């Protein structure tokens, strides 16, 4: 089998497992009851307030900022840069390219460095800070290694060992149209793509599920109104009050 | 068994896909003059920008004027005979650059047009 077919199978399998796994996990989060009213106080007392707090939480990582400035700094730099880098990659999946994707290309380019810098900061913390090193599991290091390797190979292609990005885009557009096109056989590209497929495969069983998970966190998504409205879900809903 | 079934399904899909080579959008790449480029095609597709920038440094900073990797010579071969330009919708440079969403800096200073017919040049005193 040619390289193009091997990678096509890899990406189709990875896409099915990534999307299917994510849908499975999200539906299980949505079905899990939160028996107790436990918003982290001070918490908003209105639905609008909760939405606003959630928006702040996922855009500027408010609670992390309040708890640890160093983790916030590296974490926020990494996540913000990751968004730019992902948006920059849209160009490989659309023809014609949307004008704002075209517009952010140079920002995404430098965000690649910021992303890796943020990751290295977060990784240094797991090695240098004693109490964090003590609670770090192999998977914590694995996820950081994987993301650093993906960012590193991406930067290598951009700045050192270029690949044929026109052929690559034709390959990616081909995957979306179920038509397998030739894949440039540059080692750095093949490593980059294999690592991305690996990330997609393990995403639904990894700590990276904090991305959808944050929205289902009872301490973040509940309105602080226990006296106005009685909260009952799961086992608290089964308690009989007339007994 | 979920993943095994998915694997079989994608193998079948991949098999179908290879047989029916679809209509994948690609930029139009045409060279109008010359048999071969100054370097091998695969190398040029990956590294043409490095050559052009290196040539600029050699020429501008060190005063070494050679023609092998000069932008002017690129344009001479690759300009569309109709428009005399490497830009334009199907232009040699622009078709790929807009396909890959990469901006081209060259032509904010340099001309994207090939030289006039040589007769016009010879007419000059």
Coordinates of C-alpha atoms in Angstrom, one line a residue:
Chain A
X1 CA 0.0 0.0 0.0
X2 CA 1.3 3.4 -0.8
X3 CA 2.0 6.0 1.8
X4 CA -1.0 8.1 0.7
X5 CA -3.4 5.2 1.3
X6 CA -1.8 4.3 4.7
X7 CA -2.2 7.9 5.9
X8 CA -5.7 8.1 4.4
X9 CA -6.8 5.0 6.4
X10 CA -5.1 6.4 9.5
X11 CA -6.9 9.7 9.2
X12 CA -10.3 8.2 8.5
X13 CA -10.0 5.9 11.5
X14 CA -8.7 8.8 13.6
X15 CA -11.6 11.0 12.5
X16 CA -14.2 8.4 13.3
X17 CA -12.7 7.7 16.7
X18 CA -12.2 11.4 17.5
X19 CA -15.7 12.5 16.5
X20 CA -17.5 9.4 17.7
X21 CA -15.5 9.3 21.0
X22 CA -16.1 13.0 21.6
X23 CA -19.8 12.7 20.9
X24 CA -20.0 9.6 23.3
X25 CA -18.1 11.5 26.1
X26 CA -20.2 14.7 25.7
X27 CA -23.4 12.8 25.8
X28 CA -22.3 10.9 28.9
X29 CA -21.4 14.2 30.5
X30 CA -24.8 15.6 29.6
X31 CA -26.6 12.6 31.0
X32 CA -24.7 12.6 34.3
X33 CA -26.8 14.3 37.0
X34 CA -25.3 16.9 39.4
X35 CA -27.1 15.9 42.6
X36 CA -26.0 18.9 44.7
X37 CA -26.0 22.7 44.3
X38 CA -22.3 23.4 44.4
X39 CA -21.4 26.6 42.4
X40 CA -18.0 28.0 43.5
X41 CA -18.9 31.2 45.4
X42 CA -19.1 34.1 44.9
X43 CA -21.2 32.8 42.0
X44 CA -23.7 34.6 39.7
X45 CA -27.3 34.5 40.7
X46 CA -28.8 34.7 37.2
X47 CA -28.5 32.6 34.1
X48 CA -27.0 35.5 32.2
X49 CA -24.4 35.8 34.9
X50 CA -23.5 32.2 34.6
X51 CA -23.1 32.4 30.9
X52 CA -20.9 35.5 31.3
X53 CA -18.7 33.7 33.9
X54 CA -18.4 30.7 31.6
X55 CA -17.3 32.9 28.7
X56 CA -14.7 34.5 31.0
X57 CA -13.6 31.1 32.1
X58 CA -13.0 29.7 28.7
X59 CA -11.6 32.8 27.1
X60 CA -9.3 34.3 29.8
X61 CA -9.2 31.4 32.3
X62 CA -10.5 33.6 35.1
X63 CA -10.4 31.0 37.9
X64 CA -6.9 29.9 37.0
X65 CA -5.7 33.5 37.0
X66 CA -7.1 33.8 40.5
X67 CA -5.3 30.7 41.7
X68 CA -1.9 30.7 40.0
X69 CA -0.4 33.4 37.9
X70 CA 2.4 31.2 36.4
X71 CA 0.2 28.4 35.2
X72 CA -2.2 31.0 33.9
X73 CA 0.4 32.8 31.9
X74 CA 1.8 29.7 30.2
X75 CA -1.5 28.0 29.9
X76 CA -3.2 31.0 28.4
X77 CA -0.4 31.7 26.0
X78 CA -0.5 28.1 24.9
X79 CA -4.3 27.9 24.4
X80 CA -4.6 31.3 22.6
X81 CA -1.7 30.4 20.3
X82 CA -3.2 27.0 19.7
X83 CA -6.5 28.7 18.5
X84 CA -4.5 30.8 16.0
X85 CA -2.5 27.9 14.8
X86 CA -5.6 25.7 14.3
X87 CA -7.4 28.5 12.4
X88 CA -4.3 29.0 10.3
X89 CA -4.6 25.3 9.3
X90 CA -8.1 25.9 7.9
X91 CA -6.3 26.8 4.6
X92 CA -5.6 23.2 4.0
X93 CA -9.3 22.2 4.1
X94 CA -11.1 24.8 2.1
X95 CA -10.9 26.1 -1.5
X96 CA -11.3 29.0 -1.9
X97 CA -9.7 30.0 1.4
X98 CA -12.0 32.3 3.5
X99 CA -10.6 35.9 3.6
X100 CA -10.1 36.0 7.4
X101 CA -8.2 32.7 7.3
X102 CA -5.9 34.4 4.7
X103 CA -5.7 37.4 7.0
X104 CA -4.5 35.6 10.1
X105 CA -1.8 33.6 8.3
X106 CA 1.1 35.7 9.6
X107 CA -0.3 35.8 13.2
X108 CA -0.7 32.0 13.2
X109 CA 2.9 31.7 12.0
X110 CA 4.3 33.5 15.1
X111 CA 1.7 31.8 17.3
X112 CA 3.5 28.6 16.6
X113 CA 6.5 29.8 18.6
X114 CA 4.2 31.1 21.4
X115 CA 2.4 27.7 21.5
X116 CA 5.6 25.7 22.0
X117 CA 6.9 28.3 24.5
X118 CA 3.8 28.0 26.6
X119 CA 3.9 24.2 26.5
X120 CA 7.6 24.2 27.6
X121 CA 6.7 26.5 30.4
X122 CA 3.9 24.1 31.5
X123 CA 6.3 21.2 31.2
X124 CA 9.1 22.9 33.1
X125 CA 6.6 23.3 36.0
X126 CA 6.0 19.6 36.1
X127 CA 9.7 19.0 36.4
X128 CA 11.0 21.9 38.4
X129 CA 8.2 22.4 41.0
X130 CA 8.6 19.5 43.6
X131 CA 4.9 19.2 44.6
X132 CA 3.7 19.3 41.0
X133 CA 6.3 16.7 39.9
X134 CA 5.1 14.5 42.7
X135 CA 1.5 14.5 41.4
X136 CA 2.5 14.3 37.7
X137 CA 1.5 11.1 36.0
X138 CA 3.1 9.7 32.8
X139 CA 0.0 10.8 30.8
X140 CA 0.6 14.4 31.9
X141 CA 4.1 14.2 30.4
X142 CA 2.9 12.3 27.3
X143 CA 0.3 14.9 26.4
X144 CA 2.9 17.7 26.7
X145 CA 5.4 15.7 24.7
X146 CA 2.9 15.0 22.0
X147 CA 1.8 18.6 21.7
X148 CA 5.4 19.9 21.8
X149 CA 6.4 17.4 19.0
X150 CA 3.4 18.5 16.9
X151 CA 4.3 22.1 17.3
X152 CA 8.0 21.4 16.8
X153 CA 7.6 19.5 13.6
X154 CA 5.2 22.2 12.3
X155 CA 7.8 24.9 13.0
X156 CA 10.4 22.8 11.3
X157 CA 8.4 22.6 8.2
X158 CA 7.7 26.3 8.2
X159 CA 11.2 27.4 8.8
X160 CA 13.7 24.6 8.0
X161 CA 12.6 21.6 6.0
X162 CA 9.8 22.8 3.7
X163 CA 7.2 20.5 2.2
X164 CA 5.1 20.8 -0.9
X165 CA 2.1 22.5 0.7
X166 CA 0.2 22.7 -2.6
X167 CA 0.4 18.9 -3.0
X168 CA -0.4 18.6 0.7
X169 CA -3.5 20.7 0.4
X170 CA -4.6 18.7 -2.6
X171 CA -4.2 15.6 -0.5
X172 CA -6.3 17.0 2.3
X173 CA -9.0 18.2 0.0
X174 CA -8.9 14.7 -1.5
X175 CA -9.5 13.1 1.9
X176 CA -12.6 15.3 2.3
X177 CA -13.8 14.2 -1.1
X178 CA -12.9 10.5 -0.6
X179 CA -10.4 10.7 -3.4
X180 CA -6.9 9.8 -2.4
X181 CA -4.2 12.1 -3.9
X182 CA -0.4 11.8 -3.8
X183 CA 1.1 12.7 -0.4
X184 CA 4.5 14.4 -0.3
X185 CA 6.9 12.0 1.3
X186 CA 8.8 14.4 3.4
X187 CA 9.8 12.8 6.8
X188 CA 9.0 15.8 8.9
X189 CA 5.5 16.1 7.3
X190 CA 4.9 12.3 7.8
X191 CA 5.9 12.6 11.5
X192 CA 3.7 15.7 11.9
X193 CA 0.7 14.0 10.4
X194 CA 1.2 10.8 12.3
X195 CA 1.4 12.7 15.6
X196 CA -1.8 14.6 14.8
X197 CA -3.6 11.4 14.0
X198 CA -2.3 10.0 17.4
X199 CA -3.6 13.0 19.2
X200 CA -7.0 12.6 17.5
X201 CA -7.1 8.9 18.5
X202 CA -6.3 9.4 22.2
X203 CA -8.2 12.7 22.6
X204 CA -11.5 11.0 23.7
X205 CA -9.7 9.1 26.5
X206 CA -7.3 11.8 27.6
X207 CA -7.1 14.7 30.0
X208 CA -7.7 17.0 27.0
X209 CA -11.4 16.3 27.5
X210 CA -11.3 19.3 29.8
X211 CA -12.2 21.2 26.7
X212 CA -15.8 20.0 26.5
X213 CA -15.7 19.0 30.2
X214 CA -15.5 22.6 31.5
X215 CA -19.0 23.3 30.3
X216 CA -20.4 20.5 32.3
X217 CA -18.6 21.4 35.5
X218 CA -21.3 21.9 38.3
X219 CA -19.1 24.3 40.2
X220 CA -19.0 26.6 37.0
X221 CA -22.3 26.1 35.3
X222 CA -24.8 26.4 38.2
X223 CA -26.7 29.5 39.2
X224 CA -26.3 30.4 42.8
X225 CA -30.1 30.2 43.7
X226 CA -30.5 27.3 46.2
X227 CA -33.0 29.2 48.3
X228 CA -35.1 30.5 45.4
X229 CA -35.4 27.2 43.5
X230 CA -35.0 23.7 45.1
X231 CA -32.2 21.8 43.3
X232 CA -32.9 18.1 42.9
X233 CA -31.1 15.8 40.4
X234 CA -30.1 12.2 40.5
X235 CA -30.2 10.7 44.0
X236 CA -31.4 14.0 45.5
X237 CA -34.5 13.9 43.3
X238 CA -35.4 10.5 44.7
X239 CA -35.5 11.7 48.4
X240 CA -39.0 11.6 49.7
X241 CA -39.8 14.7 51.8
X242 CA -43.2 13.6 53.1
X243 CA -41.7 10.6 55.0
Chain B
X1 CA -15.2 -4.3 18.0
X2 CA -16.2 -0.8 17.1
X3 CA -12.8 0.3 15.9
X4 CA -12.3 -2.9 13.8
X5 CA -15.6 -2.3 12.1
X6 CA -14.6 1.4 11.5
X7 CA -11.3 0.2 10.1
X8 CA -13.0 -2.2 7.6
X9 CA -15.4 0.5 6.6
X10 CA -12.6 3.1 6.0
X11 CA -10.6 0.5 4.1
X12 CA -13.5 -0.1 1.8
X13 CA -14.1 3.7 1.4
X14 CA -10.4 4.2 0.7
X15 CA -10.6 1.4 -1.9
X16 CA -13.6 3.1 -3.6
X17 CA -11.9 6.4 -3.4
X18 CA -8.7 5.4 -5.2
X19 CA -10.7 3.9 -8.1
X20 CA -12.8 7.0 -8.6
X21 CA -10.2 9.8 -8.7
X22 CA -12.5 12.7 -8.0
X23 CA -12.5 16.4 -8.8
X24 CA -10.1 17.7 -6.3
X25 CA -9.4 21.4 -6.8
X26 CA -5.8 22.2 -7.7
X27 CA -4.0 25.3 -8.9
X28 CA -3.1 25.5 -12.6
X29 CA 0.7 25.3 -13.0
X30 CA 2.1 26.0 -16.4
X31 CA 5.7 26.7 -17.5
X32 CA 5.6 28.4 -20.9
X33 CA 9.3 28.5 -21.9
X34 CA 12.3 26.2 -21.4
X35 CA 12.6 22.4 -21.0
X36 CA 13.5 22.3 -17.3
X37 CA 13.7 24.7 -14.4
X38 CA 17.1 25.8 -12.9
X39 CA 16.6 23.2 -10.2
X40 CA 14.6 20.0 -10.0
X41 CA 10.8 20.5 -9.8
X42 CA 10.2 18.9 -6.4
X43 CA 13.0 21.0 -4.9
X44 CA 11.6 24.2 -6.5
X45 CA 8.1 23.6 -5.1
X46 CA 9.5 23.4 -1.6
X47 CA 12.4 25.9 -1.7
X48 CA 11.9 28.5 -4.4
X49 CA 11.4 31.2 -1.8
X50 CA 14.8 30.4 -0.2
X51 CA 16.5 30.6 -3.5
X52 CA 14.9 34.0 -4.3
X53 CA 15.7 35.4 -0.9
X54 CA 19.3 34.1 -1.1
X55 CA 19.7 35.6 -4.5
X56 CA 18.5 38.9 -3.1
X57 CA 21.1 38.8 -0.4
X58 CA 23.9 37.9 -2.8
X59 CA 22.9 40.7 -5.2
X60 CA 21.9 43.5 -2.9
X61 CA 24.3 42.9 0.0
X62 CA 27.3 41.4 -1.7
X63 CA 27.0 42.8 -5.2
X64 CA 27.2 39.3 -6.9
X65 CA 24.9 39.4 -9.9
X66 CA 24.2 36.0 -11.3
X67 CA 21.2 35.0 -13.4
X68 CA 20.6 31.4 -12.4
X69 CA 18.3 32.2 -9.5
X70 CA 17.2 35.7 -10.4
X71 CA 13.6 36.6 -10.1
X72 CA 13.7 38.3 -13.5
X73 CA 14.6 34.9 -15.1
X74 CA 11.8 33.1 -13.2
X75 CA 9.4 35.6 -14.7
X76 CA 10.8 35.3 -18.2
X77 CA 9.9 31.6 -18.4
X78 CA 6.8 31.5 -16.2
X79 CA 4.9 34.6 -17.3
X80 CA 1.7 33.8 -19.2
X81 CA 2.3 34.8 -22.9
X82 CA -1.2 36.3 -23.0
X83 CA -0.8 38.7 -20.0
X84 CA 3.0 38.7 -19.9
X85 CA 2.6 38.3 -16.1
X86 CA 3.1 35.7 -13.4
X87 CA 0.2 37.2 -11.5
X88 CA -3.5 37.1 -12.4
X89 CA -6.0 34.4 -11.5
X90 CA -4.2 31.6 -13.4
X91 CA -0.8 33.3 -13.2
X92 CA 2.1 31.0 -12.4
X93 CA 2.9 32.5 -9.0
X94 CA -0.6 33.6 -7.9
X95 CA -2.5 30.5 -8.7
X96 CA -0.6 28.4 -6.1
X97 CA -0.1 31.3 -3.7
X98 CA -3.8 32.0 -3.4
X99 CA -4.5 28.3 -3.2
X100 CA -2.2 27.9 -0.2
X101 CA -3.1 31.4 1.2
X102 CA 0.5 32.5 1.1
X103 CA 1.2 36.2 0.4
X104 CA 3.8 37.2 -2.2
X105 CA 6.0 40.1 -1.2
X106 CA 8.1 40.2 -4.4
X107 CA 5.8 42.2 -6.6
X108 CA 5.2 45.2 -4.3
X109 CA 8.6 46.3 -5.5
X110 CA 9.4 44.1 -8.5
X111 CA 7.4 43.9 -11.7
X112 CA 5.5 40.7 -12.3
X113 CA 5.7 41.2 -16.1
X114 CA 8.2 39.6 -18.5
X115 CA 10.3 41.8 -20.8
X116 CA 8.8 43.4 -23.9
X117 CA 9.5 41.6 -27.2
X118 CA 13.2 41.8 -27.8
X119 CA 12.6 43.9 -31.0
X120 CA 11.3 46.7 -28.8
X121 CA 14.4 46.6 -26.7
X122 CA 16.7 46.6 -29.7
X123 CA 15.1 49.7 -31.1
X124 CA 16.6 51.8 -28.2
X125 CA 19.6 53.9 -29.2

